[in-house]
């Protein structure tokens, strides 16, 4: 017979009331990057930190390399724990680049057949016009998928207002969330605070997830990622939507949100 969970450790230490603790969360969502984690690791991760994970991105085209049964098993594990798995946008870009728009309906159908309910549409390596972005999102939504649109390109580094325009195209086409490419928000590893301020003024931030950088971005160190997390929590509060959180740091990221981490108590 299972024992009741009992009180959490150090139950007398309150969690800030500004933090949304119950899923499904309208704000303060955390997305992890799954780059091919083994099922047993994923199961342990969800058992320990699943309460703090809202979405799980199956990175790039890694889904193509799974045994089918294992991928289906992983998706079911996530969904049982109220975590939305979704396909990373670079897989969509790959299919579009190598097989053209005619292959995308097959991609959507296979996504649904496997158990995906959501996909990302981006243009990290395959640039899209606004018309293409709009049409691809509309087509995926019409196929029955939830779409997360990613915005950001080399052009917007010199003109951050383009981010707002791209995001509005995504929302108008039916995207449920917009992910902001981490490279857009960094300058030599430091947060571009003016770009963040522009996002806050121009968009509904409850529908925007800000990606954290990783080793795939030049000049980004582990300390820069930590500094960015702290800066975003300070600027937007503990319920900022954070994407690309490494699975191993999910508890530490939640500690940063609540003031229990290295950032210290809420100011």
Short mmCIF file of C-alpha atoms in Angstrom, two decimals:
data_model
loop_
_atom_site.label_atom_id
_atom_site.label_comp_id
_atom_site.label_asym_id
_atom_site.label_seq_id
_atom_site.Cartn_x
_atom_site.Cartn_y
_atom_site.Cartn_z
CA UNK A 1 0.00 0.00 0.00
CA UNK A 2 1.40 3.40 -1.03
CA UNK A 3 1.94 5.87 1.77
CA UNK A 4 0.59 9.42 1.39
CA UNK A 5 3.24 11.85 0.17
CA UNK A 6 3.35 13.77 3.43
CA UNK A 7 4.76 17.23 3.91
CA UNK A 8 7.48 18.51 1.58
CA UNK A 9 10.98 18.93 3.01
CA UNK A 10 11.34 22.14 5.01
CA UNK A 11 7.60 22.76 4.67
CA UNK A 12 7.87 25.77 6.99
CA UNK A 13 9.79 27.70 4.29
CA UNK A 14 7.12 29.30 2.05
CA UNK A 15 7.34 29.48 -1.73
CA UNK A 16 6.74 32.97 -3.10
CA UNK A 17 3.07 33.50 -3.94
CA UNK A 18 4.09 34.99 -7.29
CA UNK A 19 5.11 31.55 -8.55
CA UNK A 20 2.45 29.38 -10.22
CA UNK A 21 2.86 25.95 -8.67
CA UNK A 22 0.03 23.92 -10.20
CA UNK A 23 -0.24 22.56 -13.73
CA UNK A 24 -1.59 23.37 -16.20
CA UNK A 25 0.10 26.76 -15.81
CA UNK A 26 -0.97 29.79 -17.82
CA UNK A 27 2.34 31.47 -16.96
CA UNK A 28 5.71 30.39 -15.69
CA UNK A 29 6.00 27.43 -18.03
CA UNK A 30 9.31 25.58 -18.33
CA UNK A 31 10.35 23.71 -21.45
CA UNK A 32 13.17 21.18 -21.39
CA UNK A 33 15.25 19.98 -24.36
CA UNK A 34 15.18 16.21 -24.84
CA UNK A 35 18.16 15.35 -27.03
CA UNK A 36 17.59 11.60 -26.89
CA UNK A 37 17.40 10.88 -23.17
CA UNK A 38 17.03 7.18 -22.34
CA UNK A 39 13.58 6.12 -21.16
CA UNK A 40 14.80 5.18 -17.67
CA UNK A 41 16.50 8.58 -17.27
CA UNK A 42 13.35 10.32 -18.48
CA UNK A 43 11.22 8.34 -16.03
CA UNK A 44 13.48 9.29 -13.11
CA UNK A 45 13.62 12.91 -14.25
CA UNK A 46 9.83 13.14 -14.39
CA UNK A 47 9.48 11.43 -11.00
CA UNK A 48 11.82 13.96 -9.40
CA UNK A 49 11.08 17.19 -11.26
CA UNK A 50 7.99 16.59 -13.38
CA UNK A 51 5.98 19.09 -11.35
CA UNK A 52 8.24 21.82 -12.75
CA UNK A 53 8.23 20.71 -16.41
CA UNK A 54 5.46 21.85 -18.75
CA UNK A 55 6.84 21.09 -22.21
CA UNK A 56 9.51 18.79 -23.64
CA UNK A 57 11.07 19.49 -27.03
CA UNK A 58 12.22 16.42 -28.94
CA UNK A 59 15.30 18.12 -30.33
CA UNK A 60 15.91 18.72 -34.07
CA UNK A 61 15.33 15.54 -36.11
CA UNK A 62 16.21 13.07 -33.36
CA UNK A 63 12.71 11.56 -33.48
CA UNK A 64 13.65 9.89 -36.79
CA UNK A 65 16.35 7.86 -35.00
CA UNK A 66 14.23 6.31 -32.22
CA UNK A 67 12.79 2.81 -32.33
CA UNK A 68 9.12 3.58 -32.96
CA UNK A 69 7.85 1.81 -29.85
CA UNK A 70 10.33 3.66 -27.63
CA UNK A 71 9.32 7.05 -28.99
CA UNK A 72 5.64 6.27 -28.44
CA UNK A 73 6.46 5.07 -24.92
CA UNK A 74 8.33 8.28 -24.14
CA UNK A 75 5.52 10.50 -25.43
CA UNK A 76 2.99 8.62 -23.31
CA UNK A 77 5.23 8.99 -20.24
CA UNK A 78 5.39 12.74 -20.72
CA UNK A 79 1.67 13.11 -21.30
CA UNK A 80 0.74 10.99 -18.26
CA UNK A 81 2.65 13.55 -16.22
CA UNK A 82 0.97 16.58 -17.85
CA UNK A 83 4.04 17.46 -19.90
CA UNK A 84 3.45 18.40 -23.54
CA UNK A 85 6.03 16.79 -25.84
CA UNK A 86 6.57 18.41 -29.21
CA UNK A 87 8.80 18.14 -32.25
CA UNK A 88 11.63 20.65 -32.57
CA UNK A 89 11.33 23.06 -35.46
CA UNK A 90 14.53 22.08 -37.26
CA UNK A 91 12.98 18.72 -38.20
CA UNK A 92 10.14 20.60 -39.92
CA UNK A 93 12.75 22.77 -41.67
CA UNK A 94 14.65 19.66 -42.82
CA UNK A 95 11.56 18.07 -44.36
CA UNK A 96 10.63 21.33 -46.07
CA UNK A 97 14.17 21.89 -47.40
CA UNK A 98 14.75 18.37 -48.68
CA UNK A 99 11.26 17.34 -49.87
CA UNK A 100 9.35 20.58 -50.28
CA UNK A 101 5.95 21.71 -49.03
CA UNK A 102 4.29 18.65 -50.58
CA UNK A 103 5.84 16.43 -47.86
CA UNK A 104 4.57 18.49 -44.91
CA UNK A 105 1.07 16.92 -44.79
CA UNK A 106 2.76 13.50 -44.36
CA UNK A 107 4.92 14.97 -41.61
CA UNK A 108 1.82 16.25 -39.80
CA UNK A 109 -0.02 12.95 -40.19
CA UNK A 110 2.93 10.93 -38.88
CA UNK A 111 3.35 13.32 -35.93
CA UNK A 112 -0.24 12.73 -34.90
CA UNK A 113 0.00 8.98 -35.45
CA UNK A 114 2.97 8.75 -33.08
CA UNK A 115 1.16 10.70 -30.38
CA UNK A 116 2.52 14.20 -30.87
CA UNK A 117 -0.10 16.87 -30.35
CA UNK A 118 2.23 19.81 -30.95
CA UNK A 119 5.11 20.81 -33.22
CA UNK A 120 7.41 23.78 -33.56
CA UNK A 121 7.72 25.74 -36.81
CA UNK A 122 10.94 27.73 -37.12
CA UNK A 123 13.49 28.98 -39.64
CA UNK A 124 16.82 28.50 -37.88
CA UNK A 125 18.61 27.11 -40.94
CA UNK A 126 15.95 27.36 -43.66
CA UNK A 127 14.73 30.98 -43.93
CA UNK A 128 10.99 31.55 -44.33
CA UNK A 129 9.15 34.55 -45.72
CA UNK A 130 6.27 35.88 -43.65
CA UNK A 131 3.89 34.33 -46.21
CA UNK A 132 5.54 30.91 -45.88
CA UNK A 133 5.58 31.12 -42.08
CA UNK A 134 1.91 32.06 -42.04
CA UNK A 135 0.88 29.31 -44.45
CA UNK A 136 2.88 26.57 -42.74
CA UNK A 137 1.42 27.41 -39.33
CA UNK A 138 -2.11 27.53 -40.74
CA UNK A 139 -1.68 24.20 -42.49
CA UNK A 140 -0.33 22.49 -39.37
CA UNK A 141 -3.17 23.88 -37.24
CA UNK A 142 -5.69 22.74 -39.85
CA UNK A 143 -4.17 19.24 -39.65
CA UNK A 144 -5.02 19.15 -35.95
CA UNK A 145 -1.70 20.14 -34.36
CA UNK A 146 -0.87 22.78 -31.78
CA UNK A 147 1.87 24.98 -33.21
CA UNK A 148 4.65 26.80 -31.43
CA UNK A 149 6.28 29.37 -33.68
CA UNK A 150 9.91 30.32 -33.20
CA UNK A 151 11.07 33.79 -34.16
CA UNK A 152 14.51 35.24 -34.70
CA UNK A 153 17.16 35.43 -37.39
CA UNK A 154 20.46 37.16 -38.09
CA UNK A 155 18.53 40.12 -39.53
CA UNK A 156 16.70 40.89 -36.31
CA UNK A 157 19.96 41.33 -34.39
CA UNK A 158 20.30 44.72 -36.05
CA UNK A 159 16.57 45.48 -35.88
CA UNK A 160 14.91 43.83 -32.84
CA UNK A 161 11.50 45.25 -33.81
CA UNK A 162 11.41 42.58 -36.53
CA UNK A 163 10.93 40.05 -33.72
CA UNK A 164 7.62 41.67 -32.84
CA UNK A 165 6.48 41.51 -36.46
CA UNK A 166 7.44 37.85 -36.80
CA UNK A 167 5.67 37.00 -33.55
CA UNK A 168 2.48 38.72 -34.67
CA UNK A 169 2.56 36.75 -37.94
CA UNK A 170 2.77 33.55 -35.87
CA UNK A 171 -0.10 34.53 -33.60
CA UNK A 172 -2.29 35.70 -36.47
CA UNK A 173 -1.74 32.36 -38.22
CA UNK A 174 -2.85 30.41 -35.14
CA UNK A 175 0.31 29.68 -33.14
CA UNK A 176 -0.40 28.95 -29.48
CA UNK A 177 3.02 30.11 -28.30
CA UNK A 178 5.99 31.98 -29.70
CA UNK A 179 9.53 30.96 -28.79
CA UNK A 180 12.17 33.67 -29.00
CA UNK A 181 15.52 32.42 -30.30
CA UNK A 182 18.13 32.79 -27.56
CA UNK A 183 20.77 34.23 -29.89
CA UNK A 184 18.54 37.28 -30.37
CA UNK A 185 18.83 38.18 -26.72
CA UNK A 186 22.57 37.86 -26.22
CA UNK A 187 25.53 40.10 -26.98
CA UNK A 188 28.86 38.42 -26.20
CA UNK A 189 27.07 36.23 -23.67
CA UNK A 190 25.21 39.11 -21.98
CA UNK A 191 21.45 39.77 -22.02
CA UNK A 192 20.21 42.43 -24.45
CA UNK A 193 17.95 44.19 -21.95
CA UNK A 194 16.61 46.66 -24.53
CA UNK A 195 15.38 43.79 -26.71
CA UNK A 196 13.67 42.19 -23.71
CA UNK A 197 12.00 45.53 -22.89
CA UNK A 198 10.77 45.72 -26.48
CA UNK A 199 9.21 42.26 -26.22
CA UNK A 200 7.48 43.19 -22.96
CA UNK A 201 5.98 46.33 -24.50
CA UNK A 202 4.95 44.71 -27.78
CA UNK A 203 3.67 41.23 -26.90
CA UNK A 204 1.51 39.29 -24.45
CA UNK A 205 4.35 37.64 -22.52
CA UNK A 206 2.06 34.88 -21.21
CA UNK A 207 2.18 33.54 -24.80
CA UNK A 208 5.92 34.04 -25.27
CA UNK A 209 8.68 31.64 -24.18
CA UNK A 210 12.21 32.95 -24.00
CA UNK A 211 14.81 30.38 -24.94
CA UNK A 212 17.93 29.99 -22.86
CA UNK A 213 21.19 29.72 -24.79
CA UNK A 214 23.40 26.67 -24.86
CA UNK A 215 26.81 25.56 -26.08
CA UNK A 216 25.53 25.75 -29.67
CA UNK A 217 25.77 29.58 -29.43
CA UNK A 218 29.25 31.06 -29.72
CA UNK A 219 30.82 32.66 -26.64
CA UNK A 220 28.12 31.34 -24.29
CA UNK A 221 29.43 29.86 -21.05
CA UNK A 222 27.56 28.07 -18.25
CA UNK A 223 27.84 31.19 -16.11
CA UNK A 224 26.22 33.23 -18.91
CA UNK A 225 23.21 30.90 -18.92
CA UNK A 226 22.87 31.28 -15.15
CA UNK A 227 23.18 35.06 -15.43
CA UNK A 228 20.50 35.12 -18.14
CA UNK A 229 18.11 33.05 -16.03
CA UNK A 230 18.56 35.42 -13.10
CA UNK A 231 18.18 38.51 -15.28
CA UNK A 232 14.96 37.18 -16.85
CA UNK A 233 13.45 36.27 -13.47
CA UNK A 234 14.39 39.72 -12.14
CA UNK A 235 12.92 41.46 -15.20
CA UNK A 236 9.76 39.37 -15.67
CA UNK A 237 9.21 37.73 -12.30
CA UNK A 238 9.23 34.06 -11.28
CA UNK A 239 6.50 33.25 -13.80
CA UNK A 240 8.57 34.10 -16.87
CA UNK A 241 8.19 31.37 -19.53
CA UNK A 242 11.59 29.70 -20.02
CA UNK A 243 12.54 27.38 -22.88
CA UNK A 244 15.57 25.18 -23.62
CA UNK A 245 16.20 24.38 -19.97
CA UNK A 246 18.68 21.47 -19.68
CA UNK A 247 16.88 18.52 -18.03
CA UNK A 248 19.60 18.10 -15.40
CA UNK A 249 19.04 21.68 -14.17
CA UNK A 250 15.24 21.58 -13.85
CA UNK A 251 15.29 21.67 -10.03
CA UNK A 252 17.98 24.35 -10.02
CA UNK A 253 15.95 26.45 -12.48
CA UNK A 254 12.91 26.20 -10.24
CA UNK A 255 15.10 27.28 -7.33
CA UNK A 256 16.10 30.38 -9.32
CA UNK A 257 12.43 31.15 -9.98
CA UNK A 258 11.49 30.95 -6.30
CA UNK A 259 14.51 32.66 -4.77
CA UNK A 260 15.88 29.41 -3.36
CA UNK A 261 18.84 29.41 -5.75
CA UNK A 262 21.95 31.50 -6.22
CA UNK A 263 19.93 34.60 -7.18
CA UNK A 264 18.77 34.82 -3.56
CA UNK A 265 15.37 35.79 -2.17
CA UNK A 266 12.90 37.76 -4.34
CA UNK A 267 13.62 41.48 -4.27
#
